[in-house]
Coordinates of C-alpha atoms and ligand atoms in Angstrom, one line a residue:
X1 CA -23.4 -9.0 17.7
X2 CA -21.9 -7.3 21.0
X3 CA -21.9 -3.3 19.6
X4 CA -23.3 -0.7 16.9
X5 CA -21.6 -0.9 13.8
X6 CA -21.7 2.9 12.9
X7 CA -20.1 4.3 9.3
X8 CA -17.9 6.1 11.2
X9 CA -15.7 7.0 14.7
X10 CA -13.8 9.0 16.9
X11 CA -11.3 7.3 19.2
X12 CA -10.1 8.7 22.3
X13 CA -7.1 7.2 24.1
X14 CA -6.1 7.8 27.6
X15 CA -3.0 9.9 25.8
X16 CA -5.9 11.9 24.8
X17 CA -7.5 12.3 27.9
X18 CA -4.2 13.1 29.6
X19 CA -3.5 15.5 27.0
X20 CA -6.8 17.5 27.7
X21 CA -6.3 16.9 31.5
X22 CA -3.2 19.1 31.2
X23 CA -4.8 22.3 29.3
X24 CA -7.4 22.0 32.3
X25 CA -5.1 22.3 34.9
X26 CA -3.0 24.9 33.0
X27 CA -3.8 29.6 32.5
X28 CA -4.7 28.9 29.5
X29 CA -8.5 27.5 28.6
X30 CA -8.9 29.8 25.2
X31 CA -6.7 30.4 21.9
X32 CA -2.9 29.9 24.2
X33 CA 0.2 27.5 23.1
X34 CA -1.6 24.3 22.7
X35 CA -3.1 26.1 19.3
X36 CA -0.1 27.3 18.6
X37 CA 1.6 23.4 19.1
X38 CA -1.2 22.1 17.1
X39 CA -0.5 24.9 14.3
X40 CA 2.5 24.0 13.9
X41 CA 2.4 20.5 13.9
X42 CA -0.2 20.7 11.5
X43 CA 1.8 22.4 9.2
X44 CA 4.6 20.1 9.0
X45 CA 2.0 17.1 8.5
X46 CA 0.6 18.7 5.3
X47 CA 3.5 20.4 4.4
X48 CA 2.2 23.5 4.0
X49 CA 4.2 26.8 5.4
X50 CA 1.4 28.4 7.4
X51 CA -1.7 26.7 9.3
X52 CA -4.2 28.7 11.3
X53 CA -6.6 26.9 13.7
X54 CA -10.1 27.7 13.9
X55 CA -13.2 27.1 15.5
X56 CA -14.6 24.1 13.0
X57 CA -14.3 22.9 9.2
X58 CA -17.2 25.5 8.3
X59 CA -15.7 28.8 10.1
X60 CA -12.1 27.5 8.1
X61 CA -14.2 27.9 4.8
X62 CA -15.9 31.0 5.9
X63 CA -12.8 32.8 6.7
X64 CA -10.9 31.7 3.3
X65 CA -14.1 33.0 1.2
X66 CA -13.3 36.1 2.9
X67 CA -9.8 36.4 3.0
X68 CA -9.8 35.8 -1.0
X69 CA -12.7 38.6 -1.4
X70 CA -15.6 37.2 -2.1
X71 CA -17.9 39.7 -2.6
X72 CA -21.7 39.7 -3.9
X73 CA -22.6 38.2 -7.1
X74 CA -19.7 36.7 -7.7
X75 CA -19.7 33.2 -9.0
X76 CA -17.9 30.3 -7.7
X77 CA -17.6 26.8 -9.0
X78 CA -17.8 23.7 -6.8
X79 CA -19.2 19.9 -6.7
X80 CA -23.0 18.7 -5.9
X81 CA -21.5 16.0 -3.5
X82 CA -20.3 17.2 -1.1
X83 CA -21.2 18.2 2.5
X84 CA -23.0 21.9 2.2
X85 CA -20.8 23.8 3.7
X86 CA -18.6 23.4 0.7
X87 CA -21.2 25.5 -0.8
X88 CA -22.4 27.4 1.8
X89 CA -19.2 29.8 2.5
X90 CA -19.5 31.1 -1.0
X91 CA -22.9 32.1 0.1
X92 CA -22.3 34.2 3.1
X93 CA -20.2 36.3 1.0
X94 CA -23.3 37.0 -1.1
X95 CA -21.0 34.6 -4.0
X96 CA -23.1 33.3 -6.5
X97 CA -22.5 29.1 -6.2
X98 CA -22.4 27.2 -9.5
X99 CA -22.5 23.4 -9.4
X100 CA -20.4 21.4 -11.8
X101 CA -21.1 18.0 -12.3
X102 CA -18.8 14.9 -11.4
X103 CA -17.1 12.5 -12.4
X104 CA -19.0 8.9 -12.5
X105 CA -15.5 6.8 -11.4
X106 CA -13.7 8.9 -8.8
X107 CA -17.1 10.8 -7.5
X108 CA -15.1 14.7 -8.0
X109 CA -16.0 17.4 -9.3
X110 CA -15.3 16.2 -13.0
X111 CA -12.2 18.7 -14.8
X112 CA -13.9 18.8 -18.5
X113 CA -17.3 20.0 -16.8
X114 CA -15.6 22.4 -15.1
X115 CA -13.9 23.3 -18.4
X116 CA -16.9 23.7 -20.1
X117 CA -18.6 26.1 -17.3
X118 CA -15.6 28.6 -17.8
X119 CA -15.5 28.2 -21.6
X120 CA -19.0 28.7 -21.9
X121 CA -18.9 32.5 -20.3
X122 CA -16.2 35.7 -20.8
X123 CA -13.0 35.2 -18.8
X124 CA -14.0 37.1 -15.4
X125 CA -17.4 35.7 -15.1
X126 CA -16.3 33.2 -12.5
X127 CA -13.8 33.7 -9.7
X128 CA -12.9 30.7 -7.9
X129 CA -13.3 26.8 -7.6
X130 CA -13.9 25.2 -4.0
X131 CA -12.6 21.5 -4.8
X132 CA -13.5 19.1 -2.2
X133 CA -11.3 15.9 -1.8
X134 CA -14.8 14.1 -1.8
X135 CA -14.0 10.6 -0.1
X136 CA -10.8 11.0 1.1
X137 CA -9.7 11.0 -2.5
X138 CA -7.5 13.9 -3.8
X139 CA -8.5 16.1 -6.5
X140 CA -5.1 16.4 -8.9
X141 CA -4.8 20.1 -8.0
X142 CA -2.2 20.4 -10.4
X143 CA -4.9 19.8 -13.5
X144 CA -7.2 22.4 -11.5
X145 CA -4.1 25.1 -11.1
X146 CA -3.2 25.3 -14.5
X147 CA -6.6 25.3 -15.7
X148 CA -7.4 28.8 -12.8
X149 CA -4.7 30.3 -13.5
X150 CA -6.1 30.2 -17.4
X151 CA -9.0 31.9 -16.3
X152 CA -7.4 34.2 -12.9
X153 CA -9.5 32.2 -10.1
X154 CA -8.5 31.1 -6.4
X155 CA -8.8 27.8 -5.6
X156 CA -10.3 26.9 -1.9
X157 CA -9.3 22.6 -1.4
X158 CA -12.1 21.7 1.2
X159 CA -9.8 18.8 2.5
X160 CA -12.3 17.5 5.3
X161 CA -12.1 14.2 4.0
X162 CA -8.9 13.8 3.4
X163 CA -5.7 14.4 6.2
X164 CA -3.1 12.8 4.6
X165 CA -4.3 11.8 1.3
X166 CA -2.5 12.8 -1.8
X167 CA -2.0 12.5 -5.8
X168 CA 0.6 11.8 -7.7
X169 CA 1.8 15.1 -9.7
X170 CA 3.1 15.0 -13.6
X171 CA 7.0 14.4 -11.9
X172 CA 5.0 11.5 -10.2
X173 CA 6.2 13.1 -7.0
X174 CA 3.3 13.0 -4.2
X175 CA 1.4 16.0 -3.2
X176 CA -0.2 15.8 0.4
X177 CA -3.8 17.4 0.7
X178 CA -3.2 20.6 1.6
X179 CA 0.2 21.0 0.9
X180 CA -0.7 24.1 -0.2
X181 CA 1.2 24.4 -3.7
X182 CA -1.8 24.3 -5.7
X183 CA -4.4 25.5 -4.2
X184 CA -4.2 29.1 -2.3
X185 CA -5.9 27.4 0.7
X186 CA -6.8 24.3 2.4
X187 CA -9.4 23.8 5.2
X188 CA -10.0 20.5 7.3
X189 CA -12.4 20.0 9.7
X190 CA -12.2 17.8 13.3
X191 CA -15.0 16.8 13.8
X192 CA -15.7 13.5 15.6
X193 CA -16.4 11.7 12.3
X194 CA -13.5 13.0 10.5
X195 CA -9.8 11.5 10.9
X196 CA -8.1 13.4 13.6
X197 CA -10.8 14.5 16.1
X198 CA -11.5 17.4 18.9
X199 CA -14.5 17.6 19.2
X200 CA -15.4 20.6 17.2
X201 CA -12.3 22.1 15.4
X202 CA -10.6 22.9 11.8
X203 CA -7.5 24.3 10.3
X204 CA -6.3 26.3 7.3
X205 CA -3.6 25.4 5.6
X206 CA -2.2 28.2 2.9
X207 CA 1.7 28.9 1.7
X208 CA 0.8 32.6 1.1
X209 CA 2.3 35.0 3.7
X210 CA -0.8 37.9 3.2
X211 CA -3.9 35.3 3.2
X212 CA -2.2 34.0 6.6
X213 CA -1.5 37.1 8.0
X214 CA -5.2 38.0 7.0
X215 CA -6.7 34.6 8.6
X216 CA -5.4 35.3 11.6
X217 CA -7.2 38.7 11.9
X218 CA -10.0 37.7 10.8
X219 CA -10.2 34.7 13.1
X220 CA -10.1 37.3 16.2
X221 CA -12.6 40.2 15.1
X222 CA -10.4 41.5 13.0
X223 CA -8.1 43.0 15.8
X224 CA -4.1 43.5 14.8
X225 CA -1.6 44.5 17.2
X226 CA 1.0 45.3 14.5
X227 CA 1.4 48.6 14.6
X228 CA 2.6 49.0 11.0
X229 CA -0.7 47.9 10.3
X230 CA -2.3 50.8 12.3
X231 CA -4.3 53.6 10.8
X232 CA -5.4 56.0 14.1
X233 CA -2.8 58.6 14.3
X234 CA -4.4 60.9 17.0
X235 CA -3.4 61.1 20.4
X236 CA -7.2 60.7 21.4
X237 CA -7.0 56.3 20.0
X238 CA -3.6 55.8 22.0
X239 CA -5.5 57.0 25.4
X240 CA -4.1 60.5 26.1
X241 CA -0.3 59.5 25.4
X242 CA 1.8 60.5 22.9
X243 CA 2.4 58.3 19.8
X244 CA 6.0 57.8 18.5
X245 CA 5.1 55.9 15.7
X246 CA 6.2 52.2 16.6
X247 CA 6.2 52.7 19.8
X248 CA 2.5 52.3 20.6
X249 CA 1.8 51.4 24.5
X250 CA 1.0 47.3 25.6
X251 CA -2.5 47.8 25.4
X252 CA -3.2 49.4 22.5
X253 CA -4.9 47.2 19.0
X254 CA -7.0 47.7 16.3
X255 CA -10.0 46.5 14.9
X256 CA -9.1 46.7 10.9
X257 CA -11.2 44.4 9.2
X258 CA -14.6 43.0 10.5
X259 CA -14.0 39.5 11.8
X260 CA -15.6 37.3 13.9
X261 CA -14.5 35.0 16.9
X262 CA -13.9 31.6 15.6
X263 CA -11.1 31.1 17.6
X264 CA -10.0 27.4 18.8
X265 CA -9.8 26.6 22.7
X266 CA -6.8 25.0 24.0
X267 CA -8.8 22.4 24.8
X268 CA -9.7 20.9 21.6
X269 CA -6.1 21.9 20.0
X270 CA -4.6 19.5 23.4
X271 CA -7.0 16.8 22.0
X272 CA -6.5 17.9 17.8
X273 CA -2.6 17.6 18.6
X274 CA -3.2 14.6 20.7
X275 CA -5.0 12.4 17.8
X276 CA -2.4 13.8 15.2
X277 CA 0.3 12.5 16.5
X278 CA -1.4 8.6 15.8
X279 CA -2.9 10.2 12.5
X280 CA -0.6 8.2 10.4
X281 CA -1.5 4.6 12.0
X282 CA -5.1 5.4 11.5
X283 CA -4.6 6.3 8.1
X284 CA -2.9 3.0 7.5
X285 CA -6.0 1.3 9.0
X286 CA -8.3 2.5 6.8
X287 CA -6.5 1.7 4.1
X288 CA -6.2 -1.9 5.2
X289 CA -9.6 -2.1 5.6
X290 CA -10.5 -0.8 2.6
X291 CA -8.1 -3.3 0.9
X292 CA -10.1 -6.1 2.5
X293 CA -13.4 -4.1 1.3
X294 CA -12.0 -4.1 -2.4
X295 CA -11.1 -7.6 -2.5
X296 CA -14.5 -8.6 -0.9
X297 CA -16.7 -6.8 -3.1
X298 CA -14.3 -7.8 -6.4
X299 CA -16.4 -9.1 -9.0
X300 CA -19.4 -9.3 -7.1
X301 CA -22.3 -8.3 -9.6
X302 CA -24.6 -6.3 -7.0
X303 CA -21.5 -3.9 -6.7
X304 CA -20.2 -0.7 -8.5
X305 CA -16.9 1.1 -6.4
X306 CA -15.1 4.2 -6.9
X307 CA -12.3 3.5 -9.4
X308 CA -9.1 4.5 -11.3
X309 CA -5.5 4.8 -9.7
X310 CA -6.4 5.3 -6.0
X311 CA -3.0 5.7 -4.4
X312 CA -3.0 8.0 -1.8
X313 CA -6.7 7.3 -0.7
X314 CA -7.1 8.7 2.8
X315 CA -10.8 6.5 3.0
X316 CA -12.7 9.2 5.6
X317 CA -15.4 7.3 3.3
X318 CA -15.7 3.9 1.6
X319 CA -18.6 3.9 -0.7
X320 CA -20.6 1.3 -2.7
X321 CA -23.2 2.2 -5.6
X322 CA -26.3 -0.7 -5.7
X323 CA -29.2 -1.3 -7.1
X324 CA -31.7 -1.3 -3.9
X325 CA -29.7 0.5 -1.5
X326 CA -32.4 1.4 1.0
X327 CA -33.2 -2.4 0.8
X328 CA -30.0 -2.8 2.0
X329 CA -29.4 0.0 4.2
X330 CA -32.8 -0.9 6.2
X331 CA -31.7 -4.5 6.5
X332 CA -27.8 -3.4 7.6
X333 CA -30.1 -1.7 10.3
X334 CA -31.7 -4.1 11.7
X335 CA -28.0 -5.6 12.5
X336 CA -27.5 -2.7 14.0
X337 CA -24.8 -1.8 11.3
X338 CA -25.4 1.5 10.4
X339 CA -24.9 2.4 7.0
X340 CA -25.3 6.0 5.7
X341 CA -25.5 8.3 2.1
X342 CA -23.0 10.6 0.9
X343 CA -24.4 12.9 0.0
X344 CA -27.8 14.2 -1.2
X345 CA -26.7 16.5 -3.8
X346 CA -26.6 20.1 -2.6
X347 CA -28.1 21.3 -5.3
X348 CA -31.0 19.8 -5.0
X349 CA -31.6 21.2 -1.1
X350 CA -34.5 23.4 -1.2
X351 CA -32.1 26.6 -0.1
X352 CA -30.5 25.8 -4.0
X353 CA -33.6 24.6 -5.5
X354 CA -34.9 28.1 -4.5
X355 CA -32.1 29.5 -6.5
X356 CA -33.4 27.9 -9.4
X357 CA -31.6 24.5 -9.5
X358 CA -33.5 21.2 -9.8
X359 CA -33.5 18.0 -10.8
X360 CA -31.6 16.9 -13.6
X361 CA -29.5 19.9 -14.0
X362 CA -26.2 17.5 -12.6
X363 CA -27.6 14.1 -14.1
X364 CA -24.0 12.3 -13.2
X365 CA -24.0 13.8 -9.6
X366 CA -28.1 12.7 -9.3
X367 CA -27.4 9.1 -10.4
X368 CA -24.5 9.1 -8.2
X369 CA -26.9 9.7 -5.3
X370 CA -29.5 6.8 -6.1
X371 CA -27.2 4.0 -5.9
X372 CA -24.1 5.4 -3.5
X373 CA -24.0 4.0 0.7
X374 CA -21.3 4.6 2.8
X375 CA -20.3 1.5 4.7
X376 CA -18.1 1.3 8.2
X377 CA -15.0 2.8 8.2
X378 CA -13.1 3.7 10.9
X379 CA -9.7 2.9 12.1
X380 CA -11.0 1.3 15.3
X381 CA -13.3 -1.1 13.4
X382 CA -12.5 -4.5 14.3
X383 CA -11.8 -7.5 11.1
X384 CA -14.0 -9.7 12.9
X385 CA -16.9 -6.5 12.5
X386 CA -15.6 -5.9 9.3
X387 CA -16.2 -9.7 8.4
X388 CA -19.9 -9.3 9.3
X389 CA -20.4 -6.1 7.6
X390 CA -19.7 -7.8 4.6
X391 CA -21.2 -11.2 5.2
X392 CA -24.1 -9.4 5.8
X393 CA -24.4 -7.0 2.5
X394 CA -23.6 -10.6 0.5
X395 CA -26.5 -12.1 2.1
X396 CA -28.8 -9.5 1.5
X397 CA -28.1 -9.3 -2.4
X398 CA -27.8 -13.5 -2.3
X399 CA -31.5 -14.0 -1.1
Ligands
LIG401 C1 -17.2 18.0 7.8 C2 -17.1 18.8 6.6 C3 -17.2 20.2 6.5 C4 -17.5 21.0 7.7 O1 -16.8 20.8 8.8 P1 -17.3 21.2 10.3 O2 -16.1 21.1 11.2 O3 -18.4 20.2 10.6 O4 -17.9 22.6 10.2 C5 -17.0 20.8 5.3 N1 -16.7 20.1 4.2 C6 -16.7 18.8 4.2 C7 -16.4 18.1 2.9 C8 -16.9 18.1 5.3 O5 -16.9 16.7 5.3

């Protein structure tokens, strides 16, 4: 074996490199109109109307928590498998997270438990459902809307996973990940691992006009410079000059909400842009390769995959359940092929234990996790490395 054989990524091409070399040499190394040309590029990829680019996947779900009001004690709804931070926005809001359990064939946050949850309390107990597109997989959104809008919630679609993915809607017309018809906001993340790449970076997606126009505050401290949304009036805040309402001087802004900086440079939106534009062969990679993974691991004994109709699959992920998969995963080491586990469930981290959650409150999600490892996937993994991947997890189960 020449190289590593990691789970996952990135791959920077010298169109990338170029693209980056350009911001460098330009006035703009902050927030300028490469975020803006990734915006809206991003935009017309999902198909959403409005996408606002921010400082990484966990900022994006930080800022959509706020902008639909999360406020303390407020309960939330999402999955055990997923990456924290799923979780974790709720949480800086002072929201209360509840964990519903999945389901044991498509590994997402399972529709009847979810069901159950809201049925089980008044109407106006819970407030919102963050549903991740675990995998790469897409949640049906559609099932999810009509089910929130039965009981008034927001739905946040953490879309990391999943750039170009989509389901197939009752019409059996496709709905991209973050289209933003379903859900009131999607987030993706671009981090090395993840399809599209720049280093650290995310986006919102959202079709609504006032979350947008609330993002983008939010994103820089909070400050507008729209003056109908100004609220001094004295001459005192406009520096000594009169104020013809509308007709504020150049300089003047206001700090209306508190935000925070989670701006994007220019840099990484050169590079995010950059990788966008070849999202679409990478996505057709992966799904080769997992085609060659399904038909590999067909009817093998050792083997349990996700399954159901998986059209539209964007495969950030391509997971196997086994018996003995730290057996395996320790042996895949040692040929350098470096498998990894998706995820332990986040309930079970000791920050959610010590909100009173343990083990065998999400039984599906916590058999899930002793049997489920993430095996190579990335677009520039090689069929010959491929090959050996598998040869190798066939030999370890045949001995
Ligand atoms: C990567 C990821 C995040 C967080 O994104 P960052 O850019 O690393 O902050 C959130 N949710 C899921 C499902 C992810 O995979």
């Amino acid at each position: 074996m020449v190289r590593a054989i990691p789970y996952g990524r990135q791959d920077i091409t010298d169109q990338d490199i170029a693209a980056v070399n350009e911001v460098l040499k330009s006035d703009y190394l902050t927030q300028g109109p490469a975020v803006d040309n990734f915006e809206a590029a991003f935009a017309e990829y999902t198909g959403a109307r409005y996408a606002v680019a921010v400082s990484n996947g966990t900022a994006a779900l930080h800022l959509c928590a706020m902008a639909l009001k999360v406020v303390p004690g407020q309960k939330v709804i999402t999955t055990p498998i997923t990456f924290s931070a799923s979780a974790n926005a709720i949480e800086y809001c002072q929201g209360e997270v509840v964990f519903a359990d999945i389901d044991p064939q498509t590994y997402l946050i399972d529709l009847q438990a979810v069901k159950a949850l809201l049925a089980s309390e008044p109407k106006g107990t819970y407030h919102g459902l963050v549903l991740v597109d675990m995998t790469g997989r897409a949640v049906n959104l559609e099932a999810f809307r009509q089910l929130a809008n039965e009981y008034g919630l927001w739905i946040i679609e953490d879309a990391c996973h999943a750039p170009g993915g989509f389901f197939e809607n009752s019409q059996g017309e496709k709905e991209l990940c973050g289209n933003g018809r379903y859900a009131d906001v999607a987030i993706f993340s671009f981090h090395p691992v993840k399809h599209i790449a720049s280093g650290e970076g995310g986006m919102i997606t959202t079709n609504d006009e006032e979350i947008y126009e609330k993002l983008i505050r939010l994103r820089t401290h909070g400050i507008t410079r729209d003056s109908s949304l100004f609220r001094n009036t004295s001459e005192f805040a406009s520096g000594g000059q009169e104020v013809v309402r509308g007709n504020w001087p150049d300089w003047y802004m206001e700090m209306v909400d508190l935000g925070y900086n989670y701006r994007l440079s220019d840099i990484h939106a050169a590079l995010g842009l950059s990788q966008l534009q070849r999202a679409d062969d990478g996505l057709s990679r992966r799904r080769y390769l997992a085609t060659r993974y399904n038909e590999a691991f067909a009817g093998k004994s050792y083997v349990k995959r996700q399954s159901g109709k998986i059209e539209g699959h964007a495969y950030h992920l391509y997971i196997l359940e086994l018996e003995d998969r730290i057996g395996l995963y320790n042996h895949l080491r040692s040929l350098k092929i470096y498998a990894q586990i998706h995820y332990i469930p986040v309930h079970l981290m000791p920050y959610y234990r010590q909100k009173g959650w343990s083990e065998g409150d999400l039984p599906i999600a916590e058999d899930y996790y002793r049997h489920c490892l993430s095996i190579p996937m990335y677009p520039t993994l090689k069929d010959e490395e491929q090959d050996f991947v598998i040869r190798s997890i066939d030999e370890y189960y045949s001995d």
